[in-house]
Amino acid sequence: MADRVPAYSLARQGIDTGAELHWNLGTAPLVEHAVRRAEGLLAKDGPFVVATGKHTGRSANDKFIVRDAETENSVWWGKTNKGMTPDHFQALKQDFLAHLKTKPELFVQDLFGGSQPEHRVRVRVINELAWHNLFIRTLLVRPDAADLAGFEPEYTIIDLPSFQADPERHGTRSETVVAVNFSEKLILIGGTAYAGEMKKSVFGLLNYLLPQQGIMPMHCSANIGPEGDTAIFFGLSGTGKTTLSADASRTLIGDDEHGWSDTAVFNFEGGCYAKMIRLSPEAEPEIYATTKRFGTVLENVVIDPVTRELDLDDATLAENSRGAYPIDFIPNASAENMGPVPKNVIMLTADAYGVLPPIAKLTPDQAMYHFLSGYTAKVAGTEIGVTEPSATFSTCFGAPFMPRHPSIYGNLLKERIAKGGVDCWLVNTGWTGGKFGTGSRMPIKATRALLNAALDGSLNNAEFRTDPNFGFKVPVSVPGVDAAILDPRGTWADKAAYDETARKLVQQFIDNFAQFEAHVDEGVRQSAPKAA
């Protein structure tokens, strides 16, 4: 046990507590503590199941960055990155530390954000909940005993779901708060039990630090082919990022957050955080298998309290039910958590308008344009009269986690694509044959066949046409794929309706990109779709 307690104590960080401290516990003891404390239920096949209460996802509107000399000119301030005054943060910190003192026991993990040793950060996480401590230990990179002995944290996260912020005293929007102070290297999370806030706080931290080192931080999954060829998959939630990267024929590097250095694509994490709702043993066998493993943490998955059977199809607690599990639960995961620099970049979109082709080849300029756009479309809502899908543009396929101006990430990506001669593809996992409500979801078999052709290089030899709306190259035929599906306009019964829908989507792209035009060069501006 002694080797798990580092010499660098909480007291040395100015954190005063009389609590019983549980340092760097492994999975089994953390599950035991969580069961003892009635934090959740142990399911029939081994996972620990928890409910997070009213917060079943990130509280994006309750996240703040302290606005001071360090961040004033380095953070992209606006709707996504909202400022908190240093005075408000000091009041919040004072009250956080006072609240911490009331806890009879605390759970502490010393972890790494990032798998490539020269580019990782040392993060200490302090939790009041045992299952939160298990979650973050699962999601981040776990140091070995030698690393732990001399561990000195660079950044600290304190996560207290029982803490309630005071908007007047702390400058928050509600009782929930995620406050990031880059100068003090401290992140305070309160008023929410959703564990994903910790994971994304570390991601935001790396997204702030790594560009200064010339490292491209990415909201993407990544895997390696049999020939040692790395592919990265950008995509917003629901586009297939986790599902498509968990391919039995390829080695998984990671499912969500990575860095692209001069020598490697490296996972920021040591675990995966996958959506569980309606998970299919046929379509996602590797991920489904993790729901029957001890060491998996399931959030907001419905469980029968008597039989302890899971119901992955029941969205009563949340549509965003999630599973956290160590990456080695995926049979073909990379032992190093790293791979070579990529040969292919895939940008995933779920186009609910049914306008985009199932795959298109992008130039480096077009790749930067679509990366900065970060487009996907959500299906029509359940409200009466709402029949149209809604477009979502989340720059860099992860706007909530990007503290710096998007052009910094976009230019890094463009430089690395050009330098490495990387092939770039836009893949639509959304609708075909019409928009949502008329058409049907793109068959996953077709998506996988097109992806395989792109990744093995054979798609580069196909005959291509130029898409009249977006200007990118679209294959005319691909072996094993119904050629009709490759031309989205041809799949619509009403061609005039397709043209009108495409015109509207093109205009939405143009309107959204106006915010970036002054920050990109002419080649990227010329990669915009053309309004009719």
PDB file of N, CA and C in Angstrom, residues 59-148:
ATOM      1  N   SER A  59     -22.509  19.576 -18.513  1.00  0.00           N
ATOM      2  CA  SER A  59     -23.203  20.846 -18.270  1.00  0.00           C
ATOM      3  C   SER A  59     -22.411  21.957 -18.967  1.00  0.00           C
ATOM      4  N   ALA A  60     -22.539  22.003 -20.289  1.00  0.00           N
ATOM      5  CA  ALA A  60     -21.696  22.905 -21.090  1.00  0.00           C
ATOM      6  C   ALA A  60     -21.865  24.370 -20.694  1.00  0.00           C
ATOM      7  N   ASN A  61     -23.068  24.744 -20.292  1.00  0.00           N
ATOM      8  CA  ASN A  61     -23.323  26.150 -19.952  1.00  0.00           C
ATOM      9  C   ASN A  61     -22.813  26.537 -18.564  1.00  0.00           C
ATOM     10  N   ASP A  62     -22.318  25.550 -17.828  1.00  0.00           N
ATOM     11  CA  ASP A  62     -21.830  25.815 -16.469  1.00  0.00           C
ATOM     12  C   ASP A  62     -20.306  25.713 -16.373  1.00  0.00           C
ATOM     13  N   LYS A  63     -19.649  25.703 -17.543  1.00  0.00           N
ATOM     14  CA  LYS A  63     -18.185  25.596 -17.567  1.00  0.00           C
ATOM     15  C   LYS A  63     -17.571  26.979 -17.775  1.00  0.00           C
ATOM     16  N   PHE A  64     -16.542  27.278 -16.988  1.00  0.00           N
ATOM     17  CA  PHE A  64     -15.891  28.591 -17.047  1.00  0.00           C
ATOM     18  C   PHE A  64     -14.375  28.428 -17.024  1.00  0.00           C
ATOM     19  N   ILE A  65     -13.696  29.373 -17.671  1.00  0.00           N
ATOM     20  CA  ILE A  65     -12.236  29.467 -17.600  1.00  0.00           C
ATOM     21  C   ILE A  65     -11.912  30.798 -16.931  1.00  0.00           C
ATOM     22  N   VAL A  66     -11.006  30.757 -15.954  1.00  0.00           N
ATOM     23  CA  VAL A  66     -10.633  31.994 -15.266  1.00  0.00           C
ATOM     24  C   VAL A  66      -9.924  32.916 -16.257  1.00  0.00           C
ATOM     25  N   ARG A  67     -10.443  34.133 -16.358  1.00  0.00           N
ATOM     26  CA  ARG A  67      -9.920  35.110 -17.317  1.00  0.00           C
ATOM     27  C   ARG A  67      -8.901  35.997 -16.598  1.00  0.00           C
ATOM     28  N   ASP A  68      -7.616  35.763 -16.900  1.00  0.00           N
ATOM     29  CA  ASP A  68      -6.542  36.494 -16.229  1.00  0.00           C
ATOM     30  C   ASP A  68      -5.412  36.741 -17.223  1.00  0.00           C
ATOM     31  N   ALA A  69      -4.255  37.147 -16.726  1.00  0.00           N
ATOM     32  CA  ALA A  69      -3.130  37.472 -17.614  1.00  0.00           C
ATOM     33  C   ALA A  69      -2.707  36.272 -18.456  1.00  0.00           C
ATOM     34  N   GLU A  70      -2.830  35.070 -17.899  1.00  0.00           N
ATOM     35  CA  GLU A  70      -2.442  33.856 -18.624  1.00  0.00           C
ATOM     36  C   GLU A  70      -3.356  33.590 -19.817  1.00  0.00           C
ATOM     37  N   THR A  71      -4.652  33.833 -19.633  1.00  0.00           N
ATOM     38  CA  THR A  71      -5.638  33.393 -20.635  1.00  0.00           C
ATOM     39  C   THR A  71      -6.224  34.512 -21.484  1.00  0.00           C
ATOM     40  N   GLU A  72      -6.056  35.760 -21.075  1.00  0.00           N
ATOM     41  CA  GLU A  72      -6.744  36.869 -21.742  1.00  0.00           C
ATOM     42  C   GLU A  72      -6.584  36.833 -23.258  1.00  0.00           C
ATOM     43  N   ASN A  73      -5.351  36.599 -23.725  1.00  0.00           N
ATOM     44  CA  ASN A  73      -5.094  36.629 -25.165  1.00  0.00           C
ATOM     45  C   ASN A  73      -4.833  35.255 -25.773  1.00  0.00           C
ATOM     46  N   SER A  74      -4.977  34.201 -24.976  1.00  0.00           N
ATOM     47  CA  SER A  74      -4.709  32.857 -25.504  1.00  0.00           C
ATOM     48  C   SER A  74      -5.978  32.012 -25.659  1.00  0.00           C
ATOM     49  N   VAL A  75      -7.053  32.396 -24.984  1.00  0.00           N
ATOM     50  CA  VAL A  75      -8.310  31.640 -25.050  1.00  0.00           C
ATOM     51  C   VAL A  75      -9.256  32.302 -26.043  1.00  0.00           C
ATOM     52  N   TRP A  76      -9.993  31.471 -26.781  1.00  0.00           N
ATOM     53  CA  TRP A  76     -11.002  31.951 -27.743  1.00  0.00           C
ATOM     54  C   TRP A  76     -12.295  32.201 -26.957  1.00  0.00           C
ATOM     55  N   TRP A  77     -12.429  33.434 -26.446  1.00  0.00           N
ATOM     56  CA  TRP A  77     -13.573  33.770 -25.600  1.00  0.00           C
ATOM     57  C   TRP A  77     -14.845  33.886 -26.430  1.00  0.00           C
ATOM     58  N   GLY A  78     -15.937  33.454 -25.852  1.00  0.00           N
ATOM     59  CA  GLY A  78     -17.216  33.546 -26.555  1.00  0.00           C
ATOM     60  C   GLY A  78     -18.228  32.614 -25.931  1.00  0.00           C
ATOM     61  N   LYS A  79     -19.104  32.094 -26.766  1.00  0.00           N
ATOM     62  CA  LYS A  79     -20.194  31.246 -26.280  1.00  0.00           C
ATOM     63  C   LYS A  79     -19.660  29.961 -25.630  1.00  0.00           C
ATOM     64  N   THR A  80     -18.610  29.396 -26.219  1.00  0.00           N
ATOM     65  CA  THR A  80     -18.077  28.133 -25.715  1.00  0.00           C
ATOM     66  C   THR A  80     -17.190  28.343 -24.497  1.00  0.00           C
ATOM     67  N   ASN A  81     -16.245  29.276 -24.609  1.00  0.00           N
ATOM     68  CA  ASN A  81     -15.298  29.535 -23.528  1.00  0.00           C
ATOM     69  C   ASN A  81     -15.706  30.811 -22.785  1.00  0.00           C
ATOM     70  N   LYS A  82     -16.380  30.616 -21.665  1.00  0.00           N
ATOM     71  CA  LYS A  82     -16.894  31.744 -20.889  1.00  0.00           C
ATOM     72  C   LYS A  82     -15.931  32.058 -19.740  1.00  0.00           C
ATOM     73  N   GLY A  83     -15.756  33.338 -19.484  1.00  0.00           N
ATOM     74  CA  GLY A  83     -14.797  33.765 -18.476  1.00  0.00           C
ATOM     75  C   GLY A  83     -15.375  33.797 -17.067  1.00  0.00           C
ATOM     76  N   MET A  84     -14.489  33.566 -16.096  1.00  0.00           N
ATOM     77  CA  MET A  84     -14.795  33.745 -14.673  1.00  0.00           C
ATOM     78  C   MET A  84     -13.713  34.666 -14.113  1.00  0.00           C
ATOM     79  N   THR A  85     -14.090  35.598 -13.271  1.00  0.00           N
ATOM     80  CA  THR A  85     -13.099  36.521 -12.725  1.00  0.00           C
ATOM     81  C   THR A  85     -12.212  35.802 -11.711  1.00  0.00           C
ATOM     82  N   PRO A  86     -10.956  36.244 -11.555  1.00  0.00           N
ATOM     83  CA  PRO A  86     -10.102  35.648 -10.523  1.00  0.00           C
ATOM     84  C   PRO A  86     -10.713  35.738  -9.129  1.00  0.00           C
ATOM     85  N   ASP A  87     -11.417  36.839  -8.827  1.00  0.00           N
ATOM     86  CA  ASP A  87     -12.036  36.982  -7.505  1.00  0.00           C
ATOM     87  C   ASP A  87     -13.125  35.948  -7.273  1.00  0.00           C
ATOM     88  N   HIS A  88     -13.947  35.724  -8.314  1.00  0.00           N
ATOM     89  CA  HIS A  88     -14.993  34.705  -8.188  1.00  0.00           C
ATOM     90  C   HIS A  88     -14.363  33.326  -7.985  1.00  0.00           C
ATOM     91  N   PHE A  89     -13.278  33.059  -8.706  1.00  0.00           N
ATOM     92  CA  PHE A  89     -12.629  31.749  -8.554  1.00  0.00           C
ATOM     93  C   PHE A  89     -12.059  31.588  -7.145  1.00  0.00           C
ATOM     94  N   GLN A  90     -11.467  32.629  -6.599  1.00  0.00           N
ATOM     95  CA  GLN A  90     -10.904  32.530  -5.251  1.00  0.00           C
ATOM     96  C   GLN A  90     -11.992  32.238  -4.225  1.00  0.00           C
ATOM     97  N   ALA A  91     -13.148  32.868  -4.384  1.00  0.00           N
ATOM     98  CA  ALA A  91     -14.274  32.589  -3.473  1.00  0.00           C
ATOM     99  C   ALA A  91     -14.732  31.140  -3.635  1.00  0.00           C
ATOM    100  N   LEU A  92     -14.795  30.697  -4.889  1.00  0.00           N
ATOM    101  CA  LEU A  92     -15.199  29.311  -5.168  1.00  0.00           C
ATOM    102  C   LEU A  92     -14.195  28.328  -4.569  1.00  0.00           C
ATOM    103  N   LYS A  93     -12.904  28.594  -4.768  1.00  0.00           N
ATOM    104  CA  LYS A  93     -11.858  27.713  -4.235  1.00  0.00           C
ATOM    105  C   LYS A  93     -11.926  27.645  -2.708  1.00  0.00           C
ATOM    106  N   GLN A  94     -12.106  28.785  -2.084  1.00  0.00           N
ATOM    107  CA  GLN A  94     -12.202  28.836  -0.622  1.00  0.00           C
ATOM    108  C   GLN A  94     -13.345  27.962  -0.129  1.00  0.00           C
ATOM    109  N   ASP A  95     -14.501  28.080  -0.788  1.00  0.00           N
ATOM    110  CA  ASP A  95     -15.672  27.308  -0.366  1.00  0.00           C
ATOM    111  C   ASP A  95     -15.522  25.828  -0.705  1.00  0.00           C
ATOM    112  N   PHE A  96     -14.844  25.529  -1.831  1.00  0.00           N
ATOM    113  CA  PHE A  96     -14.583  24.141  -2.205  1.00  0.00           C
ATOM    114  C   PHE A  96     -13.730  23.454  -1.146  1.00  0.00           C
ATOM    115  N   LEU A  97     -12.652  24.130  -0.741  1.00  0.00           N
ATOM    116  CA  LEU A  97     -11.739  23.532   0.233  1.00  0.00           C
ATOM    117  C   LEU A  97     -12.404  23.385   1.605  1.00  0.00           C
ATOM    118  N   ALA A  98     -13.301  24.321   1.916  1.00  0.00           N
ATOM    119  CA  ALA A  98     -14.057  24.211   3.172  1.00  0.00           C
ATOM    120  C   ALA A  98     -15.004  23.013   3.112  1.00  0.00           C
ATOM    121  N   HIS A  99     -15.645  22.826   1.959  1.00  0.00           N
ATOM    122  CA  HIS A  99     -16.558  21.696   1.777  1.00  0.00           C
ATOM    123  C   HIS A  99     -15.784  20.376   1.824  1.00  0.00           C
ATOM    124  N   LEU A 100     -14.595  20.390   1.238  1.00  0.00           N
ATOM    125  CA  LEU A 100     -13.741  19.201   1.228  1.00  0.00           C
ATOM    126  C   LEU A 100     -13.445  18.732   2.646  1.00  0.00           C
ATOM    127  N   LYS A 101     -13.266  19.692   3.554  1.00  0.00           N
ATOM    128  CA  LYS A 101     -12.943  19.386   4.952  1.00  0.00           C
ATOM    129  C   LYS A 101     -14.063  18.626   5.662  1.00  0.00           C
ATOM    130  N   THR A 102     -15.291  18.732   5.137  1.00  0.00           N
ATOM    131  CA  THR A 102     -16.423  18.069   5.785  1.00  0.00           C
ATOM    132  C   THR A 102     -16.516  16.590   5.419  1.00  0.00           C
ATOM    133  N   LYS A 103     -15.682  16.130   4.497  1.00  0.00           N
ATOM    134  CA  LYS A 103     -15.779  14.750   4.005  1.00  0.00           C
ATOM    135  C   LYS A 103     -14.957  13.805   4.886  1.00  0.00           C
ATOM    136  N   PRO A 104     -15.572  12.732   5.381  1.00  0.00           N
ATOM    137  CA  PRO A 104     -14.835  11.810   6.249  1.00  0.00           C
ATOM    138  C   PRO A 104     -13.818  10.957   5.486  1.00  0.00           C
ATOM    139  N   GLU A 105     -14.038  10.768   4.194  1.00  0.00           N
ATOM    140  CA  GLU A 105     -13.069  10.021   3.392  1.00  0.00           C
ATOM    141  C   GLU A 105     -13.025  10.588   1.978  1.00  0.00           C
ATOM    142  N   LEU A 106     -11.852  10.499   1.368  1.00  0.00           N
ATOM    143  CA  LEU A 106     -11.645  10.991   0.008  1.00  0.00           C
ATOM    144  C   LEU A 106     -10.837   9.957  -0.767  1.00  0.00           C
ATOM    145  N   PHE A 107     -11.021   9.963  -2.075  1.00  0.00           N
ATOM    146  CA  PHE A 107     -10.338   9.024  -2.955  1.00  0.00           C
ATOM    147  C   PHE A 107      -9.464   9.825  -3.915  1.00  0.00           C
ATOM    148  N   VAL A 108      -8.186   9.474  -3.988  1.00  0.00           N
ATOM    149  CA  VAL A 108      -7.229  10.259  -4.761  1.00  0.00           C
ATOM    150  C   VAL A 108      -6.526   9.354  -5.775  1.00  0.00           C
ATOM    151  N   GLN A 109      -6.450   9.816  -7.021  1.00  0.00           N
ATOM    152  CA  GLN A 109      -5.703   9.105  -8.057  1.00  0.00           C
ATOM    153  C   GLN A 109      -4.672  10.039  -8.668  1.00  0.00           C
ATOM    154  N   ASP A 110      -3.469   9.532  -8.871  1.00  0.00           N
ATOM    155  CA  ASP A 110      -2.422  10.236  -9.608  1.00  0.00           C
ATOM    156  C   ASP A 110      -2.281   9.559 -10.962  1.00  0.00           C
ATOM    157  N   LEU A 111      -2.513  10.329 -12.024  1.00  0.00           N
ATOM    158  CA  LEU A 111      -2.674   9.754 -13.359  1.00  0.00           C
ATOM    159  C   LEU A 111      -1.982  10.612 -14.408  1.00  0.00           C
ATOM    160  N   PHE A 112      -1.860  10.051 -15.601  1.00  0.00           N
ATOM    161  CA  PHE A 112      -1.319  10.796 -16.731  1.00  0.00           C
ATOM    162  C   PHE A 112      -2.429  11.109 -17.731  1.00  0.00           C
ATOM    163  N   GLY A 113      -2.407  12.310 -18.272  1.00  0.00           N
ATOM    164  CA  GLY A 113      -3.182  12.651 -19.459  1.00  0.00           C
ATOM    165  C   GLY A 113      -2.225  12.572 -20.638  1.00  0.00           C
ATOM    166  N   GLY A 114      -2.343  11.511 -21.461  1.00  0.00           N
ATOM    167  CA  GLY A 114      -1.448  11.332 -22.604  1.00  0.00           C
ATOM    168  C   GLY A 114      -0.533  10.137 -22.436  1.00  0.00           C
ATOM    169  N   SER A 115      -0.392   9.357 -23.521  1.00  0.00           N
ATOM    170  CA  SER A 115       0.394   8.121 -23.479  1.00  0.00           C
ATOM    171  C   SER A 115       1.830   8.292 -23.951  1.00  0.00           C
ATOM    172  N   GLN A 116       2.113   9.329 -24.742  1.00  0.00           N
ATOM    173  CA  GLN A 116       3.496   9.526 -25.187  1.00  0.00           C
ATOM    174  C   GLN A 116       4.246  10.266 -24.082  1.00  0.00           C
ATOM    175  N   PRO A 117       5.254   9.629 -23.476  1.00  0.00           N
ATOM    176  CA  PRO A 117       5.859  10.179 -22.255  1.00  0.00           C
ATOM    177  C   PRO A 117       6.286  11.637 -22.358  1.00  0.00           C
ATOM    178  N   GLU A 118       6.836  12.048 -23.476  1.00  0.00           N
ATOM    179  CA  GLU A 118       7.332  13.423 -23.570  1.00  0.00           C
ATOM    180  C   GLU A 118       6.225  14.455 -23.746  1.00  0.00           C
ATOM    181  N   HIS A 119       4.993  14.001 -23.947  1.00  0.00           N
ATOM    182  CA  HIS A 119       3.894  14.955 -24.184  1.00  0.00           C
ATOM    183  C   HIS A 119       2.717  14.755 -23.223  1.00  0.00           C
ATOM    184  N   ARG A 120       2.925  14.076 -22.114  1.00  0.00           N
ATOM    185  CA  ARG A 120       1.807  13.843 -21.195  1.00  0.00           C
ATOM    186  C   ARG A 120       1.861  14.847 -20.035  1.00  0.00           C
ATOM    187  N   VAL A 121       0.733  14.989 -19.339  1.00  0.00           N
ATOM    188  CA  VAL A 121       0.694  15.832 -18.141  1.00  0.00           C
ATOM    189  C   VAL A 121       0.330  14.974 -16.927  1.00  0.00           C
ATOM    190  N   ARG A 122       0.845  15.367 -15.782  1.00  0.00           N
ATOM    191  CA  ARG A 122       0.576  14.655 -14.529  1.00  0.00           C
ATOM    192  C   ARG A 122      -0.635  15.303 -13.860  1.00  0.00           C
ATOM    193  N   VAL A 123      -1.674  14.507 -13.641  1.00  0.00           N
ATOM    194  CA  VAL A 123      -2.943  15.020 -13.112  1.00  0.00           C
ATOM    195  C   VAL A 123      -3.307  14.274 -11.833  1.00  0.00           C
ATOM    196  N   ARG A 124      -3.585  15.020 -10.782  1.00  0.00           N
ATOM    197  CA  ARG A 124      -4.104  14.437  -9.534  1.00  0.00           C
ATOM    198  C   ARG A 124      -5.600  14.711  -9.466  1.00  0.00           C
ATOM    199  N   VAL A 125      -6.385  13.670  -9.200  1.00  0.00           N
ATOM    200  CA  VAL A 125      -7.843  13.798  -9.120  1.00  0.00           C
ATOM    201  C   VAL A 125      -8.300  13.417  -7.716  1.00  0.00           C
ATOM    202  N   ILE A 126      -9.060  14.320  -7.091  1.00  0.00           N
ATOM    203  CA  ILE A 126      -9.565  14.118  -5.727  1.00  0.00           C
ATOM    204  C   ILE A 126     -11.084  14.002  -5.804  1.00  0.00           C
ATOM    205  N   ASN A 127     -11.611  12.872  -5.309  1.00  0.00           N
ATOM    206  CA  ASN A 127     -13.049  12.594  -5.404  1.00  0.00           C
ATOM    207  C   ASN A 127     -13.660  12.318  -4.044  1.00  0.00           C
ATOM    208  N   GLU A 128     -14.945  12.685  -3.917  1.00  0.00           N
ATOM    209  CA  GLU A 128     -15.700  12.262  -2.735  1.00  0.00           C
ATOM    210  C   GLU A 128     -16.387  10.921  -2.987  1.00  0.00           C
ATOM    211  N   LEU A 129     -16.540  10.540  -4.255  1.00  0.00           N
ATOM    212  CA  LEU A 129     -17.209   9.283  -4.597  1.00  0.00           C
ATOM    213  C   LEU A 129     -16.186   8.252  -5.060  1.00  0.00           C
ATOM    214  N   ALA A 130     -16.302   7.036  -4.548  1.00  0.00           N
ATOM    215  CA  ALA A 130     -15.386   5.963  -4.943  1.00  0.00           C
ATOM    216  C   ALA A 130     -15.553   5.623  -6.421  1.00  0.00           C
ATOM    217  N   TRP A 131     -16.799   5.618  -6.912  1.00  0.00           N
ATOM    218  CA  TRP A 131     -16.989   5.230  -8.309  1.00  0.00           C
ATOM    219  C   TRP A 131     -16.447   6.289  -9.256  1.00  0.00           C
ATOM    220  N   HIS A 132     -16.465   7.560  -8.867  1.00  0.00           N
ATOM    221  CA  HIS A 132     -15.832   8.605  -9.678  1.00  0.00           C
ATOM    222  C   HIS A 132     -14.329   8.356  -9.790  1.00  0.00           C
ATOM    223  N   ASN A 133     -13.736   7.934  -8.667  1.00  0.00           N
ATOM    224  CA  ASN A 133     -12.304   7.659  -8.649  1.00  0.00           C
ATOM    225  C   ASN A 133     -11.976   6.463  -9.547  1.00  0.00           C
ATOM    226  N   LEU A 134     -12.852   5.448  -9.525  1.00  0.00           N
ATOM    227  CA  LEU A 134     -12.693   4.300 -10.422  1.00  0.00           C
ATOM    228  C   LEU A 134     -12.848   4.732 -11.873  1.00  0.00           C
ATOM    229  N   PHE A 135     -13.822   5.575 -12.134  1.00  0.00           N
ATOM    230  CA  PHE A 135     -14.061   6.062 -13.500  1.00  0.00           C
ATOM    231  C   PHE A 135     -12.814   6.747 -14.050  1.00  0.00           C
ATOM    232  N   ILE A 136     -12.266   7.710 -13.297  1.00  0.00           N
ATOM    233  CA  ILE A 136     -11.153   8.491 -13.839  1.00  0.00           C
ATOM    234  C   ILE A 136      -9.894   7.642 -13.923  1.00  0.00           C
ATOM    235  N   ARG A 137      -9.738   6.689 -12.996  1.00  0.00           N
ATOM    236  CA  ARG A 137      -8.607   5.762 -13.090  1.00  0.00           C
ATOM    237  C   ARG A 137      -8.721   4.915 -14.354  1.00  0.00           C
ATOM    238  N   THR A 138      -9.949   4.553 -14.702  1.00  0.00           N
ATOM    239  CA  THR A 138     -10.197   3.761 -15.903  1.00  0.00           C
ATOM    240  C   THR A 138      -9.929   4.568 -17.173  1.00  0.00           C
ATOM    241  N   LEU A 139     -10.313   5.845 -17.148  1.00  0.00           N
ATOM    242  CA  LEU A 139     -10.265   6.651 -18.373  1.00  0.00           C
ATOM    243  C   LEU A 139      -8.896   7.250 -18.660  1.00  0.00           C
ATOM    244  N   LEU A 140      -8.139   7.604 -17.629  1.00  0.00           N
ATOM    245  CA  LEU A 140      -6.830   8.201 -17.891  1.00  0.00           C
ATOM    246  C   LEU A 140      -5.745   7.114 -17.936  1.00  0.00           C
ATOM    247  N   VAL A 141      -4.507   7.543 -18.141  1.00  0.00           N
ATOM    248  CA  VAL A 141      -3.392   6.604 -18.257  1.00  0.00           C
ATOM    249  C   VAL A 141      -2.818   6.351 -16.871  1.00  0.00           C
ATOM    250  N   ARG A 142      -2.700   5.081 -16.510  1.00  0.00           N
ATOM    251  CA  ARG A 142      -2.312   4.700 -15.157  1.00  0.00           C
ATOM    252  C   ARG A 142      -0.786   4.569 -15.045  1.00  0.00           C
ATOM    253  N   PRO A 143      -0.155   5.336 -14.154  1.00  0.00           N
ATOM    254  CA  PRO A 143       1.291   5.213 -13.967  1.00  0.00           C
ATOM    255  C   PRO A 143       1.655   3.862 -13.345  1.00  0.00           C
ATOM    256  N   ASP A 144       2.905   3.426 -13.571  1.00  0.00           N
ATOM    257  CA  ASP A 144       3.357   2.226 -12.875  1.00  0.00           C
ATOM    258  C   ASP A 144       3.882   2.628 -11.493  1.00  0.00           C
ATOM    259  N   ALA A 145       4.303   1.640 -10.702  1.00  0.00           N
ATOM    260  CA  ALA A 145       4.696   1.900  -9.312  1.00  0.00           C
ATOM    261  C   ALA A 145       5.859   2.880  -9.231  1.00  0.00           C
ATOM    262  N   ALA A 146       6.800   2.773 -10.172  1.00  0.00           N
ATOM    263  CA  ALA A 146       7.962   3.672 -10.160  1.00  0.00           C
ATOM    264  C   ALA A 146       7.537   5.113 -10.404  1.00  0.00           C
ATOM    265  N   ASP A 147       6.610   5.306 -11.344  1.00  0.00           N
ATOM    266  CA  ASP A 147       6.107   6.657 -11.629  1.00  0.00           C
ATOM    267  C   ASP A 147       5.355   7.226 -10.428  1.00  0.00           C
ATOM    268  N   LEU A 148       4.595   6.369  -9.739  1.00  0.00           N
ATOM    269  CA  LEU A 148       3.779   6.835  -8.617  1.00  0.00           C
ATOM    270  C   LEU A 148       4.643   7.309  -7.446  1.00  0.00           C
TER     271      LEU A 148
END
